[in-house]
XYZ file of C-alpha atoms in Angstrom:
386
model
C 81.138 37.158 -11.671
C 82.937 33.828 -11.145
C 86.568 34.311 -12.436
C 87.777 30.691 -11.381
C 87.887 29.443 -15.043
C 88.523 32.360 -16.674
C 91.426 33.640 -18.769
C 94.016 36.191 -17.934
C 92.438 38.395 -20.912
C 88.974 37.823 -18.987
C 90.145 38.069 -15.566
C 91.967 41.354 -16.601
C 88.107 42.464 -18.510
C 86.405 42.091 -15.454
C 87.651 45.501 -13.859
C 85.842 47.051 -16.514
C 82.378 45.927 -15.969
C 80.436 48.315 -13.807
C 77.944 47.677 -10.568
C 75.364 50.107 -10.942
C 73.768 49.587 -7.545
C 74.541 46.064 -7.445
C 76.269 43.907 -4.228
C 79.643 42.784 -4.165
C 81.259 41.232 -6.630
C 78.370 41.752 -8.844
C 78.157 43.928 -12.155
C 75.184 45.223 -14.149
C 75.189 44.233 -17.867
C 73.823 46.862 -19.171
C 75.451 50.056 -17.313
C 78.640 47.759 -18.318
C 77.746 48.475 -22.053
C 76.820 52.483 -21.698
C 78.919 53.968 -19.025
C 82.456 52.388 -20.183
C 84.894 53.246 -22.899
C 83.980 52.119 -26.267
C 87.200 50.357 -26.614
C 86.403 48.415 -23.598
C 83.261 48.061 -24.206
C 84.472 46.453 -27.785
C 86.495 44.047 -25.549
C 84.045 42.872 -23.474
C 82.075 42.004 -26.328
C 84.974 40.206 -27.974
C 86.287 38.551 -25.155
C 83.994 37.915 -22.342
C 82.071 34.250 -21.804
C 79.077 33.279 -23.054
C 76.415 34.441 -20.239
C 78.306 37.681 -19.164
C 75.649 39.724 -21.360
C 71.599 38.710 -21.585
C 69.492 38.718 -24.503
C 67.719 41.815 -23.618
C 70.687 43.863 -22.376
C 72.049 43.284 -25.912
C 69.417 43.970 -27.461
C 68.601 47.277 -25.755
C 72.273 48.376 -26.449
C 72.002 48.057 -30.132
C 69.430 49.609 -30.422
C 70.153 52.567 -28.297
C 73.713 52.732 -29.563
C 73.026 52.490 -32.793
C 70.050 55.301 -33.247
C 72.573 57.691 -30.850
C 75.315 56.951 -33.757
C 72.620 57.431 -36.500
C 71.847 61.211 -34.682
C 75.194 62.309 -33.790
C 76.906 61.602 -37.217
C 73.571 63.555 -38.997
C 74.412 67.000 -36.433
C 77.479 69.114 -36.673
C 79.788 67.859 -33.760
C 82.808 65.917 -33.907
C 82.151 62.770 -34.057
C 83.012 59.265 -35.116
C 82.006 56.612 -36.804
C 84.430 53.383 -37.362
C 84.325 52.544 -33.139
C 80.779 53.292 -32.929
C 79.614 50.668 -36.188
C 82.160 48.358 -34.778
C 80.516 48.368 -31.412
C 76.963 48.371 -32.729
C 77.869 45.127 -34.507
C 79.568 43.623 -32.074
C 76.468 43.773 -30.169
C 74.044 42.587 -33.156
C 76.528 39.518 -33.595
C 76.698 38.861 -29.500
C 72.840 39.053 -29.657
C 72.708 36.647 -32.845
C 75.693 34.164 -30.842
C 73.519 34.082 -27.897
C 70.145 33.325 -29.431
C 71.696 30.319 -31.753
C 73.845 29.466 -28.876
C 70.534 28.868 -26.629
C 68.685 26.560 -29.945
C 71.925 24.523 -30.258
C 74.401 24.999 -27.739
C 76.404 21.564 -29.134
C 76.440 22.743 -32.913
C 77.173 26.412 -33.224
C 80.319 28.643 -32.224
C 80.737 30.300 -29.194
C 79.136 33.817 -29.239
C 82.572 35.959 -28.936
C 82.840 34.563 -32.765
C 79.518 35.865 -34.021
C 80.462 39.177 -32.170
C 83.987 39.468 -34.295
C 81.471 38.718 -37.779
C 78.627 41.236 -36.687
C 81.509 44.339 -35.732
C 82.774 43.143 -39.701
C 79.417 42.967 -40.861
C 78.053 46.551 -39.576
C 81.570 48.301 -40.719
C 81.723 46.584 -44.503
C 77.821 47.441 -45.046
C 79.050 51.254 -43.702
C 82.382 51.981 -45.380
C 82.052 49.172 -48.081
C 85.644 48.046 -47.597
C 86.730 44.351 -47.783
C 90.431 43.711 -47.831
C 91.260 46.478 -45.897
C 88.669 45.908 -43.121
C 89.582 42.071 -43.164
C 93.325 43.027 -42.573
C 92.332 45.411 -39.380
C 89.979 42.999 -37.993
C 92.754 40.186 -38.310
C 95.401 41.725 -36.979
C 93.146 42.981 -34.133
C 92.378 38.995 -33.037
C 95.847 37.761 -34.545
C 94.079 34.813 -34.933
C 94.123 33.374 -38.538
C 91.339 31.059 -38.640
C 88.909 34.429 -38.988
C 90.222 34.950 -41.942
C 87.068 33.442 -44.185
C 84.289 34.106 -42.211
C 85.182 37.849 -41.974
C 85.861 38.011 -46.220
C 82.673 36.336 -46.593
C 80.965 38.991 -43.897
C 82.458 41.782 -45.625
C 81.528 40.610 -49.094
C 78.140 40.160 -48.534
C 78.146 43.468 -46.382
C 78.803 45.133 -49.412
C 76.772 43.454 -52.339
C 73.713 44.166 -50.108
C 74.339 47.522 -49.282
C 75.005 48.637 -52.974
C 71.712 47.009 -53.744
C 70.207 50.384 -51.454
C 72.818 52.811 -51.975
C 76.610 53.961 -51.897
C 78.827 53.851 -48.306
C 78.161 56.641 -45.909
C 80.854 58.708 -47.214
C 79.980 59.268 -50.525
C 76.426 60.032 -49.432
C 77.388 62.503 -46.982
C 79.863 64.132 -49.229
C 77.133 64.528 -51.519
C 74.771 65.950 -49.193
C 77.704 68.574 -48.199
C 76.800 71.541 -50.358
C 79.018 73.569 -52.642
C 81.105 69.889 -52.941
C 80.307 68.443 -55.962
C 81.968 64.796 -56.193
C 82.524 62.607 -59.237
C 82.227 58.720 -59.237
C 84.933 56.368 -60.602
C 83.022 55.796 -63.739
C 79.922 57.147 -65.407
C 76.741 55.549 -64.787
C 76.024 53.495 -68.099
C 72.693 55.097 -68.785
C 74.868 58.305 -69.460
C 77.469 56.530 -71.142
C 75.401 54.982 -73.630
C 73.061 57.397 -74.827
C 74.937 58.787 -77.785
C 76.092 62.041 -75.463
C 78.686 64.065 -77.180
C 80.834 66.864 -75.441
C 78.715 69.371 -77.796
C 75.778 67.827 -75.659
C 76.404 69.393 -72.306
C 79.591 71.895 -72.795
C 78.625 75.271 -71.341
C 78.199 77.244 -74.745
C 78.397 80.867 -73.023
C 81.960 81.095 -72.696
C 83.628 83.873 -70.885
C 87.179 84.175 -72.133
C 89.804 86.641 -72.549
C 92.315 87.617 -75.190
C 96.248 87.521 -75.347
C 96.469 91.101 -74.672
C 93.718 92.205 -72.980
C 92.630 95.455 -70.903
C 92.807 96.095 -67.019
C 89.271 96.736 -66.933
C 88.169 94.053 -68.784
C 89.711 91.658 -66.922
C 89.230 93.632 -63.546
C 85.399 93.165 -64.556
C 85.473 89.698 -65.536
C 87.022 88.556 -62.000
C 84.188 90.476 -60.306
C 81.578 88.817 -61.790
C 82.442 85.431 -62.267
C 84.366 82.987 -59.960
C 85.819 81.011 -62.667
C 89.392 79.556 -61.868
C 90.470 79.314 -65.259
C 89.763 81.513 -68.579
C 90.275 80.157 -72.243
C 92.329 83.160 -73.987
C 91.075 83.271 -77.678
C 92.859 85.184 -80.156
C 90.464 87.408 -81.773
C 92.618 88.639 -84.243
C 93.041 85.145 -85.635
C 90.335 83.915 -86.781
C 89.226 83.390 -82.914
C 91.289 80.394 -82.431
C 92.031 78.966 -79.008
C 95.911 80.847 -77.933
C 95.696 78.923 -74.452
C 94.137 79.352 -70.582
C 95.431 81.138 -68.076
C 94.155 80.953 -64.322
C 92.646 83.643 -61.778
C 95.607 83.498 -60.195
C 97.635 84.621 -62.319
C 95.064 87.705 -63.784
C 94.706 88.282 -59.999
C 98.367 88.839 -59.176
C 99.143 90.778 -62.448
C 96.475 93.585 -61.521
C 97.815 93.467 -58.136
C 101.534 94.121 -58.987
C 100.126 96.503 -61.913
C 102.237 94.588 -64.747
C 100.539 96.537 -67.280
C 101.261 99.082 -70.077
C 100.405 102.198 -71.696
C 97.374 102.005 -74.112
C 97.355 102.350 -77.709
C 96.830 105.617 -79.736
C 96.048 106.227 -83.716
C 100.505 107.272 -83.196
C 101.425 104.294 -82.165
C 99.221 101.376 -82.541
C 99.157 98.263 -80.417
C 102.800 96.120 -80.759
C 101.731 92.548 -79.555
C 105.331 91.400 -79.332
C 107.501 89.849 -76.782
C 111.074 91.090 -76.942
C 113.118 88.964 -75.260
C 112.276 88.820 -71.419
C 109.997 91.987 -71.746
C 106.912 93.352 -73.029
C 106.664 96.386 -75.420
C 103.189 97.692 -76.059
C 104.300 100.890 -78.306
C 107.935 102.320 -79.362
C 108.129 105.435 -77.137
C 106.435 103.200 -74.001
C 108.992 101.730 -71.391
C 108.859 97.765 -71.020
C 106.975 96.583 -69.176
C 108.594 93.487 -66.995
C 107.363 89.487 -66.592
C 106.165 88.990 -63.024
C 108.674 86.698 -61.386
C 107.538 83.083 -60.768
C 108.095 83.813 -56.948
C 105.944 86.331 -56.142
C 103.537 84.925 -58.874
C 102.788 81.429 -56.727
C 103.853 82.528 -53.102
C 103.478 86.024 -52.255
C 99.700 85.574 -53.897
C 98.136 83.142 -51.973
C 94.818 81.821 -53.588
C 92.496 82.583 -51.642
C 92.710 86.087 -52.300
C 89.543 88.211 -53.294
C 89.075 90.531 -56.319
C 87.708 93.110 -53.717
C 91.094 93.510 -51.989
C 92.570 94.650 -55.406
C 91.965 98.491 -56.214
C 91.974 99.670 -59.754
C 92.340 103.320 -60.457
C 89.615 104.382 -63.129
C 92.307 105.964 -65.254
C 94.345 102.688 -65.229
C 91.173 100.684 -66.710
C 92.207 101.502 -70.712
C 95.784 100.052 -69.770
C 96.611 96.552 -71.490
C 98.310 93.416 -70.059
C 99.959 91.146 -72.177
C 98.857 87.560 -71.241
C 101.021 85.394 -73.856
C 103.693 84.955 -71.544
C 101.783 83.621 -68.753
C 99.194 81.464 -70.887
C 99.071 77.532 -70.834
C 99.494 76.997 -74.597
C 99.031 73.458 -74.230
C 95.521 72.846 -72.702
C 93.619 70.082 -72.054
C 91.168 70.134 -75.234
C 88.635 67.859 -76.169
C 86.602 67.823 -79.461
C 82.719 69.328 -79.543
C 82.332 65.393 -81.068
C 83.704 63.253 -78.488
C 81.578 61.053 -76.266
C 80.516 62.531 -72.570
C 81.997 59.224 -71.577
C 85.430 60.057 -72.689
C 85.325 63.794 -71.769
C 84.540 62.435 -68.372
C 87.527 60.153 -68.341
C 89.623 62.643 -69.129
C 87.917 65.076 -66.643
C 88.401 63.082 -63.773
C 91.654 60.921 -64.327
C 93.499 64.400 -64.967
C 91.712 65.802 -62.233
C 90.800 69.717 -64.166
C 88.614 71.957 -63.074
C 87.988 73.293 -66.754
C 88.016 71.480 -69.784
C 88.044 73.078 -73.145
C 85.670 71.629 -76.158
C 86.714 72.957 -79.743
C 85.601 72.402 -83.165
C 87.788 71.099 -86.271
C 89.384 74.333 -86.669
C 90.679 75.067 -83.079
C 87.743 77.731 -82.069
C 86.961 77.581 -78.656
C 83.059 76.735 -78.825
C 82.214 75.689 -75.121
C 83.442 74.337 -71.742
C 82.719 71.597 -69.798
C 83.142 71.849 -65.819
C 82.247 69.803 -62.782
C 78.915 70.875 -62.749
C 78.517 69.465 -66.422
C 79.401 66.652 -65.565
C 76.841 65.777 -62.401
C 73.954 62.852 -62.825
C 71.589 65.564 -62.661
C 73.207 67.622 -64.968
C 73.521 64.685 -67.442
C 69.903 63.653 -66.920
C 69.160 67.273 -67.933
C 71.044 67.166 -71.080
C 69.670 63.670 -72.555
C 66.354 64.626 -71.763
C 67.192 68.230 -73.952
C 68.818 66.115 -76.826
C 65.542 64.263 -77.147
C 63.983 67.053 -77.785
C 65.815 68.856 -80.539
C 66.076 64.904 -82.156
């Protein structure tokens, strides 16, 4: 190409473009597309005059580029995806400069402009970010001028694509199995269709008691994967004592920080004495596990199966009141799903506690309660018992 009236940034550009097969001092517009960098590539697009790149060569590109994008983000390699949208609509705006450039060459803006608004365009409608996006894109021209075209770009980018569906991310996160993601905010069909927490708590509740034995709780880690038990006091007219977490049952069987049983002699003490446990007079005390070895030297993402239990050990109690969370996060069996799920998501929980007017634990509400589909299930189930 003719570099006589071009730039420095140009004249600097033009070692990128590649021959292909062509003479001397020649270049091949669309090899110079597909077999450079995509950050130069992103330049040349940006930067280069108005008849460096054809109609068709653009048009081939973005189409190629972006159905390769499309594939490679869908398959389970490493991938991408901010450079690759911002090429793909960098090309799309090119192609858009170009064509309005050739009806009105006096009246519109030079194509490198409509490239800048197409790379915005393409990345808002993907990751649905404005002011962020417009503050990368600016500071990548540093020229201020951009500023209101690329808000308006991004803006629109984003009321469209919410008319279709949410940004990439979220769908893809929601695709990933085993994740299940809450929105911001309940959808309003769920919100306002008189949906209480008694509505869609879990009513089978698997829960353990403040002193409780090994087997029992051995048991209950086996068959459940629950990260967090409700311990109801049975003895008291079943009221809620607090939770305690798998953790925390995990590391006391593996440390063995249980007791003797009770006998018809000596019947069960349930009493802390000062820094120990006593679980009958003639019994030695039995000591607290120390907060060390209870969050460090047990990392989570141990298994029940690596803990052995010897079968005469399963009568044995453990006294859970000292490790217990007496202060749970409780909601009542009457509040609205819309405020459970406020309080779900702002505190972040992974198990959230319903109750009745006298402190019984009566259900539990967890992530999976809390789903669309889940939701849809349970309004559909009201209707009928109405």
């Amino acid at each position: 190409p003719d570099t006589t009236n071009m730039h420095g940034q140009e004249s600097i550009l033009v070692q990128s473009l590649v021959p292909f097969g062509c003479g001397e001092n020649e270049y091949h517009p669309i090899a110079s597309l597909f077999f450079t960098d995509g950050n130069d590539a992103i330049k040349l697009l940006f930067h280069m005059h108005t008849h460096t790149f054809p109609v068709k060569a653009l048009i081939l590109f973005f189409l190629c580029y972006i159905g390769l994008a499309t594939v490679t983000y869908g398959i389970a390699v490493p991938s991408g995806l901010f450079v690759p949208s911002l090429l793909a609509g960098a090309a799309f705006g090119r192609l858009l400069g170009n064509l309005a450039y050739k009806i009105s060459p006096s009246e519109v803006a030079f194509s490198n402009t409509y490239s800048l608004i197409g790379a915005a365009a393409v990345l808002g409608g993907m990751a649905r970010m404005t002011i962020s996006l417009t503050v990368i894109l600016l500071e990548s021209t540093g020229n201020e001028q951009f500023v209101l075209p690329l808000m308006i770009a991004l803006f629109c980018a984003r009321i469209v694509g919410s008319l279709f569906n949410t940004d990439l991310y979220h769908i893809h996160i929601h695709l990933k199995p085993g994740v299940h993601f809450l929105d911001h905010e309940l959808r309003a069909i769920s919100g306002n269709h008189d949906l209480y927490a008694g509505h869609i708590m879990s009513k089978d509740v698997i829960f353990v008691r403040p002193v409780e034995s090994v087997g029992t709780i051995y048991d209950i880690l086996s068959t459940c994967d629950h990260t967090s038990f409700p311990v109801v006091d049975t003895e008291d007219k079943e009221i809620l004592y607090g939770t305690v977490s798998r953790k925390t049952l995990m590391a006391l069987l593996q440390y063995g920080k249980y007791g003797l049983p009770s006998s018809k002699t000596y019947p069960l003490q349930r009493s802390i004495v000062q820094n120990h446990i006593s679980l009958h007079p003639d019994s030695n005390y039995v000591s607290l596990l120390e907060y060390n070895k209870l969050e460090k030297e047990y990392p989570s993402d141990s298994s029940i199966e690596d803990i052995i239990v010897k079968e005469e050990d399963r009568e044995l109690f453990i006294d859970l009141r000292p490790y217990c969370n007496t202060s749970p996060n409780t909601v009542q069996e009457t509040t609205s799903v819309k405020r459970s799920y406020e309080i779900f998501r702002s505190l972040g929980l992974r198990l959230l506690i319903v109750v009745n007017r006298y402190n019984q634990c009566v259900g539990t509400i967890t992530r999976d309660d809390l789903l669309p589909e889940a939701l849809a299930k349970d309004m559909i189930t009201k209707g009928k018992n109405v």
